[in-house]
Short mmCIF file of C-alpha atoms and ligand atoms in Angstrom, two decimals:
data_model
loop_
_atom_site.label_atom_id
_atom_site.label_comp_id
_atom_site.label_asym_id
_atom_site.label_seq_id
_atom_site.Cartn_x
_atom_site.Cartn_y
_atom_site.Cartn_z
CA UNK A 995 -78.68 17.10 67.13
CA UNK A 996 -78.49 18.04 63.45
CA UNK A 997 -76.65 15.86 60.98
CA UNK A 998 -76.10 17.06 57.43
CA UNK A 999 -74.64 15.21 54.45
CA UNK A 1000 -72.56 17.56 52.27
CA UNK A 1001 -71.61 17.04 48.61
CA UNK A 1002 -68.94 19.02 46.71
CA UNK A 1003 -68.23 18.66 42.97
CA UNK A 1004 -67.56 22.20 41.75
CA UNK A 1005 -64.10 21.56 40.37
CA UNK A 1006 -61.66 18.64 40.51
CA UNK A 1007 -62.40 17.15 43.92
CA UNK A 1008 -65.28 14.72 44.38
CA UNK A 1009 -66.18 15.01 48.05
CA UNK A 1010 -68.82 14.00 50.59
CA UNK A 1011 -68.98 14.50 54.34
CA UNK A 1012 -71.26 14.20 57.34
CA UNK A 1013 -71.13 16.97 59.95
CA UNK A 1014 -73.07 16.94 63.22
CA UNK A 1015 -74.06 19.66 65.65
CA UNK A 1016 -75.76 19.28 68.99
CA UNK A 1017 -76.50 21.85 71.65
CA UNK A 1018 -73.94 20.57 74.12
CA UNK A 1019 -70.72 20.41 72.16
CA UNK A 1020 -68.70 21.87 69.31
CA UNK A 1021 -69.61 20.74 65.79
CA UNK A 1022 -68.12 17.42 64.78
CA UNK A 1023 -66.96 16.23 61.38
CA UNK A 1024 -68.13 12.60 61.40
CA UNK A 1025 -66.59 11.88 58.00
CA UNK A 1026 -64.75 13.83 55.30
CA UNK A 1027 -64.02 11.94 52.08
CA UNK A 1028 -62.20 13.77 49.27
CA UNK A 1029 -61.15 12.18 45.99
CA UNK A 1030 -58.74 14.40 44.08
CA UNK A 1031 -58.69 14.19 40.29
CA UNK A 1032 -55.22 15.80 40.01
CA UNK A 1033 -53.73 12.74 38.27
CA UNK A 1034 -56.44 12.82 35.58
CA UNK A 1035 -55.78 16.47 34.70
CA UNK A 1036 -52.00 16.69 35.22
CA UNK A 1037 -51.12 15.74 31.63
CA UNK A 1038 -53.15 18.74 30.41
CA UNK A 1039 -51.54 21.23 32.79
CA UNK A 1040 -54.90 22.25 34.25
CA UNK A 1041 -58.45 21.11 34.97
CA UNK A 1042 -60.32 19.87 31.87
CA UNK A 1043 -64.05 20.46 32.56
CA UNK A 1044 -65.36 17.47 30.57
CA UNK A 1045 -62.91 15.07 32.21
CA UNK A 1046 -63.84 16.50 35.62
CA UNK A 1047 -67.58 16.07 35.05
CA UNK A 1048 -67.18 12.46 33.90
CA UNK A 1049 -64.92 11.66 36.84
CA UNK A 1050 -67.54 13.06 39.24
CA UNK A 1051 -70.21 10.85 37.64
CA UNK A 1052 -68.03 7.79 38.09
CA UNK A 1053 -66.95 8.48 41.65
CA UNK A 1054 -69.72 10.33 43.45
CA UNK A 1055 -72.03 7.48 44.51
CA UNK A 1056 -69.11 5.57 46.01
CA UNK A 1057 -67.82 8.69 47.77
CA UNK A 1058 -71.25 9.38 49.31
CA UNK A 1059 -71.49 5.76 50.46
CA UNK A 1060 -68.01 6.00 51.98
CA UNK A 1061 -68.88 9.24 53.77
CA UNK A 1062 -72.01 7.69 55.27
CA UNK A 1063 -70.16 4.50 56.26
CA UNK A 1064 -67.20 6.41 57.81
CA UNK A 1065 -69.60 8.53 59.84
CA UNK A 1066 -71.40 5.49 61.20
CA UNK A 1067 -74.63 7.15 60.08
CA UNK A 1068 -77.50 5.76 58.14
CA UNK A 1069 -79.22 7.97 55.58
CA UNK A 1070 -82.31 7.78 57.83
CA UNK A 1071 -80.38 9.67 60.55
CA UNK A 1072 -79.42 12.51 58.21
CA UNK A 1073 -81.49 15.69 58.64
CA UNK A 1074 -80.70 17.36 55.31
CA UNK A 1075 -78.58 17.08 52.17
CA UNK A 1076 -76.41 20.09 51.27
CA UNK A 1077 -74.71 20.33 47.87
CA UNK A 1078 -72.54 22.90 46.17
CA UNK A 1079 -74.73 24.58 43.54
CA UNK A 1080 -72.14 27.12 42.33
CA UNK A 1081 -69.88 28.81 41.47
CA UNK A 1082 -67.72 26.37 39.54
CA UNK A 1083 -67.56 24.15 36.48
CA UNK A 1084 -71.15 23.59 35.49
CA UNK A 1085 -70.74 19.92 34.47
CA UNK A 1086 -69.50 18.99 37.92
CA UNK A 1087 -72.11 21.16 39.65
CA UNK A 1088 -74.89 19.38 37.76
CA UNK A 1089 -73.58 15.97 38.86
CA UNK A 1090 -73.39 16.96 42.54
CA UNK A 1091 -76.62 18.91 42.76
CA UNK A 1092 -78.68 16.33 40.81
CA UNK A 1093 -77.29 13.53 42.98
CA UNK A 1094 -78.22 15.51 46.09
CA UNK A 1095 -81.71 16.18 44.73
CA UNK A 1096 -82.17 12.47 44.01
CA UNK A 1097 -81.00 11.41 47.48
CA UNK A 1098 -83.10 14.08 49.19
CA UNK A 1099 -86.19 13.21 47.15
CA UNK A 1100 -85.82 9.46 47.68
CA UNK A 1101 -85.14 9.79 51.41
CA UNK A 1102 -87.71 12.54 51.95
CA UNK A 1103 -85.13 14.99 53.36
CA UNK A 1104 -84.72 18.73 52.85
CA UNK A 1105 -82.22 19.89 50.24
CA UNK A 1106 -79.85 22.85 50.60
CA UNK A 1107 -78.25 24.46 47.53
CA UNK A 1108 -75.01 25.93 48.88
CA UNK A 1109 -72.68 28.59 47.52
CA UNK A 1110 -69.19 27.07 47.52
CA UNK A 1111 -67.69 30.40 48.61
CA UNK A 1112 -70.00 30.44 51.63
CA UNK A 1113 -68.53 27.05 52.53
CA UNK A 1114 -65.04 28.58 52.58
CA UNK A 1115 -66.33 31.68 54.40
CA UNK A 1116 -67.91 29.76 57.31
CA UNK A 1117 -65.24 27.05 57.78
CA UNK A 1118 -63.52 28.89 60.64
CA UNK A 1119 -66.74 28.64 62.67
CA UNK A 1120 -66.67 24.86 62.22
CA UNK A 1121 -62.98 24.49 63.09
CA UNK A 1122 -62.42 27.30 65.57
CA UNK A 1123 -65.89 28.37 66.70
CA UNK A 1124 -65.10 31.88 65.47
CA UNK A 1125 -67.73 34.53 66.23
CA UNK A 1126 -68.92 37.12 63.68
CA UNK A 1127 -67.68 39.51 62.40
CA UNK A 1128 -64.32 38.59 60.87
CA UNK A 1129 -62.32 38.99 57.69
CA UNK A 1130 -61.75 36.19 55.19
CA UNK A 1131 -58.87 36.03 52.74
CA UNK A 1132 -59.74 33.46 50.08
CA UNK A 1133 -56.73 32.58 47.93
CA UNK A 1134 -57.36 29.65 45.61
CA UNK A 1135 -56.94 28.63 41.99
CA UNK A 1136 -60.01 30.61 40.92
CA UNK A 1137 -60.44 33.33 43.54
CA UNK A 1138 -58.48 36.00 45.35
CA UNK A 1139 -60.87 37.89 47.58
CA UNK A 1140 -61.09 39.64 50.90
CA UNK A 1141 -64.58 39.27 52.34
CA UNK A 1142 -66.07 40.85 55.44
CA UNK A 1143 -68.13 38.11 57.08
CA UNK A 1144 -70.72 39.53 59.51
CA UNK A 1145 -73.27 36.71 59.70
CA UNK A 1146 -74.64 33.73 57.79
CA UNK A 1147 -75.55 35.23 54.41
CA UNK A 1148 -74.06 38.60 55.37
CA UNK A 1149 -70.95 39.07 53.24
CA UNK A 1150 -69.26 42.06 51.65
CA UNK A 1151 -66.43 41.63 49.20
CA UNK A 1152 -63.85 44.30 50.00
CA UNK A 1153 -61.28 43.27 47.42
CA UNK A 1154 -60.94 40.91 44.49
CA UNK A 1155 -58.49 40.32 41.68
CA UNK A 1156 -58.84 42.41 38.56
CA UNK A 1157 -57.15 39.71 36.47
CA UNK A 1158 -55.56 36.40 37.57
CA UNK A 1159 -56.24 34.57 40.82
CA UNK A 1160 -53.21 34.05 43.05
CA UNK A 1161 -53.23 30.25 42.68
CA UNK A 1162 -53.48 30.74 38.94
CA UNK A 1163 -50.39 32.98 39.03
CA UNK A 1164 -48.52 30.19 40.84
CA UNK A 1165 -49.78 27.62 38.32
CA UNK A 1166 -48.83 29.75 35.30
CA UNK A 1167 -45.40 30.54 36.74
CA UNK A 1168 -44.79 26.83 37.27
CA UNK A 1169 -45.83 26.07 33.70
CA UNK A 1170 -43.48 28.71 32.27
CA UNK A 1171 -40.62 27.18 34.25
CA UNK A 1172 -41.43 23.61 33.23
CA UNK A 1173 -42.58 22.60 36.72
CA UNK A 1174 -45.47 20.10 36.98
CA UNK A 1175 -49.14 20.86 37.74
CA UNK A 1176 -50.42 21.93 40.21
CA UNK A 1177 -47.86 24.71 40.26
CA UNK A 1178 -48.17 26.16 43.77
CA UNK A 1179 -46.53 23.38 45.77
CA UNK A 1180 -43.80 22.93 43.13
CA UNK A 1181 -42.96 26.64 43.01
CA UNK A 1182 -42.75 26.65 46.81
CA UNK A 1183 -40.48 23.60 46.81
CA UNK A 1184 -38.15 25.04 44.15
CA UNK A 1185 -38.01 28.41 45.92
CA UNK A 1186 -36.34 26.88 48.98
CA UNK A 1187 -32.98 26.71 47.18
CA UNK A 1188 -33.44 30.05 45.40
CA UNK A 1189 -32.22 33.60 45.84
CA UNK A 1190 -35.27 35.83 46.45
CA UNK A 1191 -33.29 38.99 45.64
CA UNK A 1192 -32.01 37.96 42.20
CA UNK A 1193 -35.03 39.26 40.26
CA UNK A 1194 -36.76 42.51 41.22
CA UNK A 1195 -40.30 41.55 40.21
CA UNK A 1196 -43.10 44.12 40.50
CA UNK A 1197 -45.42 44.22 43.54
CA UNK A 1198 -48.69 44.82 41.68
CA UNK A 1199 -51.07 47.38 43.27
CA UNK A 1200 -48.68 48.02 46.16
CA UNK A 1201 -49.57 51.38 47.71
CA UNK A 1202 -52.64 51.79 45.47
CA UNK A 1203 -55.72 53.42 46.99
CA UNK A 1204 -57.86 50.91 45.09
CA UNK A 1205 -58.35 47.83 47.33
CA UNK A 1206 -58.06 45.09 44.68
CA UNK A 1207 -55.42 42.56 43.66
CA UNK A 1208 -53.67 42.09 40.34
CA UNK A 1209 -51.22 39.38 39.31
CA UNK A 1210 -51.07 39.38 35.54
CA UNK A 1211 -48.28 42.00 35.34
CA UNK A 1212 -46.18 39.92 37.69
CA UNK A 1213 -46.77 36.87 35.52
CA UNK A 1214 -45.55 38.79 32.46
CA UNK A 1215 -42.45 39.96 34.34
CA UNK A 1216 -41.70 36.34 35.29
CA UNK A 1217 -42.07 35.24 31.66
CA UNK A 1218 -39.76 37.99 30.41
CA UNK A 1219 -37.13 37.25 33.05
CA UNK A 1220 -37.24 33.52 32.25
CA UNK A 1221 -37.00 34.13 28.49
CA UNK A 1222 -34.04 36.48 28.95
CA UNK A 1223 -31.91 33.81 30.64
CA UNK A 1224 -33.15 30.71 28.76
CA UNK A 1225 -32.21 27.88 28.81
CA UNK A 1226 -32.77 27.80 32.55
CA UNK A 1227 -30.59 25.87 34.95
CA UNK A 1228 -32.07 24.34 38.08
CA UNK A 1229 -30.61 27.27 40.05
CA UNK A 1230 -32.24 29.79 37.68
CA UNK A 1231 -35.63 28.13 38.21
CA UNK A 1232 -35.11 28.22 41.98
CA UNK A 1233 -34.16 31.91 41.87
CA UNK A 1234 -37.19 32.85 39.75
CA UNK A 1235 -39.48 30.92 42.12
CA UNK A 1236 -37.98 32.51 45.23
CA UNK A 1237 -38.16 36.01 43.73
CA UNK A 1238 -41.75 35.43 42.55
CA UNK A 1239 -42.88 34.12 45.93
CA UNK A 1240 -41.33 37.08 47.71
CA UNK A 1241 -43.00 39.54 45.33
CA UNK A 1242 -46.36 37.83 45.82
CA UNK A 1243 -46.06 37.80 49.62
CA UNK A 1244 -45.10 41.44 49.62
CA UNK A 1245 -48.01 42.45 47.36
CA UNK A 1246 -50.44 40.36 49.41
CA UNK A 1247 -49.24 41.92 52.67
CA UNK A 1248 -49.89 45.41 51.31
CA UNK A 1249 -53.42 44.56 50.17
CA UNK A 1250 -54.35 42.66 53.34
CA UNK A 1251 -53.00 45.35 55.67
CA UNK A 1252 -55.35 47.85 54.01
CA UNK A 1253 -58.29 45.55 54.71
CA UNK A 1254 -57.23 45.05 58.34
CA UNK A 1255 -57.15 48.82 58.80
CA UNK A 1256 -60.61 49.16 57.22
CA UNK A 1257 -61.97 46.44 59.49
CA UNK A 1258 -60.70 48.34 62.54
CA UNK A 1259 -62.41 51.48 61.32
CA UNK A 1260 -65.72 49.73 60.66
CA UNK A 1261 -65.66 47.62 63.84
CA UNK A 1262 -63.84 49.84 66.35
CA UNK A 1263 -65.29 47.99 69.35
CA UNK A 1264 -64.32 44.51 68.20
CA UNK A 1265 -62.00 43.25 70.97
CA UNK A 1266 -60.46 40.34 69.13
CA UNK A 1267 -60.66 40.97 65.37
CA UNK A 1268 -59.66 37.97 63.27
CA UNK A 1269 -58.38 37.20 59.80
CA UNK A 1270 -59.19 33.76 58.40
CA UNK A 1271 -57.43 32.24 55.38
CA UNK A 1272 -58.95 29.71 53.00
CA UNK A 1273 -57.97 28.21 49.66
CA UNK A 1274 -55.07 26.11 48.46
CA UNK A 1275 -52.57 28.98 48.43
CA UNK A 1276 -52.94 29.13 52.22
CA UNK A 1277 -50.68 26.06 52.22
CA UNK A 1278 -47.74 28.26 51.26
CA UNK A 1279 -45.47 28.67 54.27
CA UNK A 1280 -44.02 32.03 53.26
CA UNK A 1281 -47.47 33.49 52.61
CA UNK A 1282 -48.77 32.10 55.88
CA UNK A 1283 -45.81 33.52 57.82
CA UNK A 1284 -46.28 36.91 56.14
CA UNK A 1285 -49.96 37.00 57.11
CA UNK A 1286 -49.19 35.87 60.64
CA UNK A 1287 -46.69 38.69 61.14
CA UNK A 1288 -49.13 41.18 59.67
CA UNK A 1289 -51.89 40.05 62.05
CA UNK A 1290 -49.55 40.16 65.05
CA UNK A 1291 -48.64 43.74 64.27
CA UNK A 1292 -52.25 44.82 63.67
CA UNK A 1293 -53.64 43.09 66.77
CA UNK A 1294 -55.62 40.54 64.76
CA UNK A 1295 -56.05 36.88 65.57
CA UNK A 1296 -54.82 34.80 62.63
CA UNK A 1297 -56.96 31.72 61.94
CA UNK A 1298 -55.70 29.13 59.47
CA UNK A 1299 -57.97 26.05 59.54
CA UNK A 1300 -56.25 22.70 58.87
CA UNK A 1301 -55.24 22.53 55.23
CA UNK A 1302 -57.67 19.80 54.28
CA UNK A 1303 -60.49 22.10 55.36
CA UNK A 1304 -58.90 25.13 53.62
CA UNK A 1305 -58.91 23.39 50.24
CA UNK A 1306 -62.07 22.09 48.58
CA UNK A 1307 -63.99 19.61 50.71
CA UNK A 1308 -67.59 18.69 51.53
CA UNK A 1309 -67.40 19.22 55.31
CA UNK A 1310 -67.54 22.97 54.67
CA UNK A 1311 -70.63 22.45 52.50
CA UNK A 1312 -72.37 20.32 55.15
CA UNK A 1313 -71.43 22.94 57.76
CA UNK A 1314 -72.81 25.81 55.65
CA UNK A 1315 -76.00 23.72 55.42
CA UNK A 1316 -76.16 23.46 59.22
CA UNK A 1317 -75.57 27.20 59.60
CA UNK A 1318 -78.38 27.92 57.11
CA UNK A 1319 -80.77 25.50 58.85
CA UNK A 1320 -80.02 27.16 62.19
CA UNK A 1321 -80.84 30.58 60.74
CA UNK A 1322 -83.88 29.33 58.78
CA UNK A 1323 -82.16 30.48 55.62
CA UNK A 1324 -82.82 27.48 53.41
CA UNK A 1325 -84.04 28.19 49.88
CA UNK A 1326 -87.81 27.65 49.50
CA UNK A 1327 -87.38 26.00 46.13
CA UNK A 1328 -84.06 24.16 46.41
CA UNK A 1329 -85.38 21.29 44.27
CA UNK A 1330 -85.79 23.78 41.40
CA UNK A 1331 -82.38 25.33 41.93
CA UNK A 1332 -80.32 25.46 38.72
CA UNK A 1333 -76.51 25.22 39.16
CA UNK A 1334 -74.73 28.54 38.64
CA UNK A 1335 -71.26 28.71 37.10
CA UNK A 1336 -71.06 32.25 38.47
CA UNK A 1337 -72.55 33.06 41.85
CA UNK A 1338 -71.00 35.96 43.74
CA UNK A 1339 -71.13 35.65 47.51
CA UNK A 1340 -71.92 39.30 47.76
CA UNK A 1341 -74.62 40.47 45.38
CA UNK A 1342 -74.00 44.11 46.27
CA UNK A 1343 -70.37 44.70 45.31
CA UNK A 1344 -70.16 45.32 41.57
CA UNK A 1345 -68.21 42.82 39.49
CA UNK A 1346 -64.70 44.00 38.70
CA UNK A 1347 -63.87 44.24 35.00
CA UNK A 1348 -61.62 41.39 33.93
CA UNK A 1349 -61.97 39.35 37.10
CA UNK A 1350 -63.12 35.78 37.42
CA UNK A 1351 -63.03 33.41 34.50
CA UNK A 1352 -66.36 31.88 33.74
CA UNK A 1353 -66.73 28.67 35.67
CA UNK A 1354 -63.35 29.15 37.29
CA UNK A 1355 -62.41 26.96 40.16
CA UNK A 1356 -63.60 28.52 43.38
O1 KG4 B 1973 -58.29 25.66 47.15
P1 KG4 B 1973 -57.69 24.84 46.06
O2 KG4 B 1973 -57.23 23.46 46.35
O3 KG4 B 1973 -58.65 24.77 44.88
C1 KG4 B 1973 -59.38 25.83 44.47
O4 KG4 B 1973 -58.86 26.60 43.63
O5 KG4 B 1973 -60.52 25.92 44.97
O6 KG4 B 1973 -56.48 25.70 45.48
C2 KG4 B 1973 -55.67 25.25 44.45
C3 KG4 B 1973 -54.64 26.30 44.16
C4 KG4 B 1973 -53.78 25.95 42.96
O7 KG4 B 1973 -53.68 27.07 42.13
C5 KG4 B 1973 -52.44 25.60 43.60
O8 KG4 B 1973 -51.33 25.84 42.77
C6 KG4 B 1973 -52.44 26.48 44.82
O9 KG4 B 1973 -53.77 26.46 45.28
N1 KG4 B 1973 -51.51 25.99 45.85
C7 KG4 B 1973 -50.43 26.65 46.29
C8 KG4 B 1973 -49.78 25.79 47.21
N2 KG4 B 1973 -50.51 24.64 47.31
C9 KG4 B 1973 -51.58 24.78 46.47
N3 KG4 B 1973 -49.96 27.86 45.98
C10 KG4 B 1973 -48.83 28.25 46.60
N4 KG4 B 1973 -48.13 27.49 47.47
C11 KG4 B 1973 -48.57 26.25 47.81
N5 KG4 B 1973 -47.88 25.50 48.68
ZN1 ZN B 1974 -62.78 26.33 46.75
#
């Protein structure tokens, strides 16, 4: 039996979790405590790094205690401490990684410095026991990527955004329309009463031979449409949201279907290929339904882990720690590991010009 304590502080959730694995059964999440800081950042319309770092300092020890208590585990029974060491907001990363180093040093346990994106990438193995290889679509506030996952530590980024992340596009659209932060859920809610055909927004990159995503042109089109009909009625807002969401789903479907086709070419003998979604945008029902239909048509299994494991959490960090321990992939010098605001999952694929804000939420 392996039990790992995970710690996640890369953005605006302070989280700790204990995950266990034994030979006989599926992995078990013994506790999963997540404290969201949304209320502290809402007035600013986005995450304020300094406020986030201070909030992590205040909350983290209590969250770790709660995770241990909920799991019914004593620190003595924990085999290793895994903490997010990047990418993300560096203030928060320092708080989480230093806390993990202190706990590991005091308790005499191994430390694992985990890439947050690897946490998202391996979650479907924790929740659904998914076998390698598979495709991951990560759609969050800071990332929009398609990653080929072939093993622990074996990742290739097949597509990324050349400008805004998809969650960011939702958040900016909401802001332009006067909807509260975080934008995604509010845009989705408003869209229910809207006419998706009223505005013919662009489908960025649709049909392009280049595999990447782009959302900034769509954002500009939304701004221009909103300015042209200002002041906006409630119905106008609903129509913009519905038209935006439809454009986004359509653009996403085009990009993802290319990746599914590539996967089939690269893994022709894979009997049950799978697409996994992760990130907060995976909560969107229209996007989820679009991806499900796409997978059905392409003969892919569609895996959408429960939402609280799709968004930022520490269970995925603890699980990535277990996967690394099992493969003997722990860093030799984790105690010397310096948090990284940028840390691509795939060191091979070249960075795309314009993509990824420094320290963006992952
Ligand atoms: O994964 P997440 O909680 O945090 C990270 O970015 O890591 O994702 C947050 C993002 C925000 O941009 C939020 O607006 C978006 O996910 N989001 C949604 C929905 N719920 C959250 N976007 C579209 N529709 C939703 N229902
Ligand atoms: Zn994340």
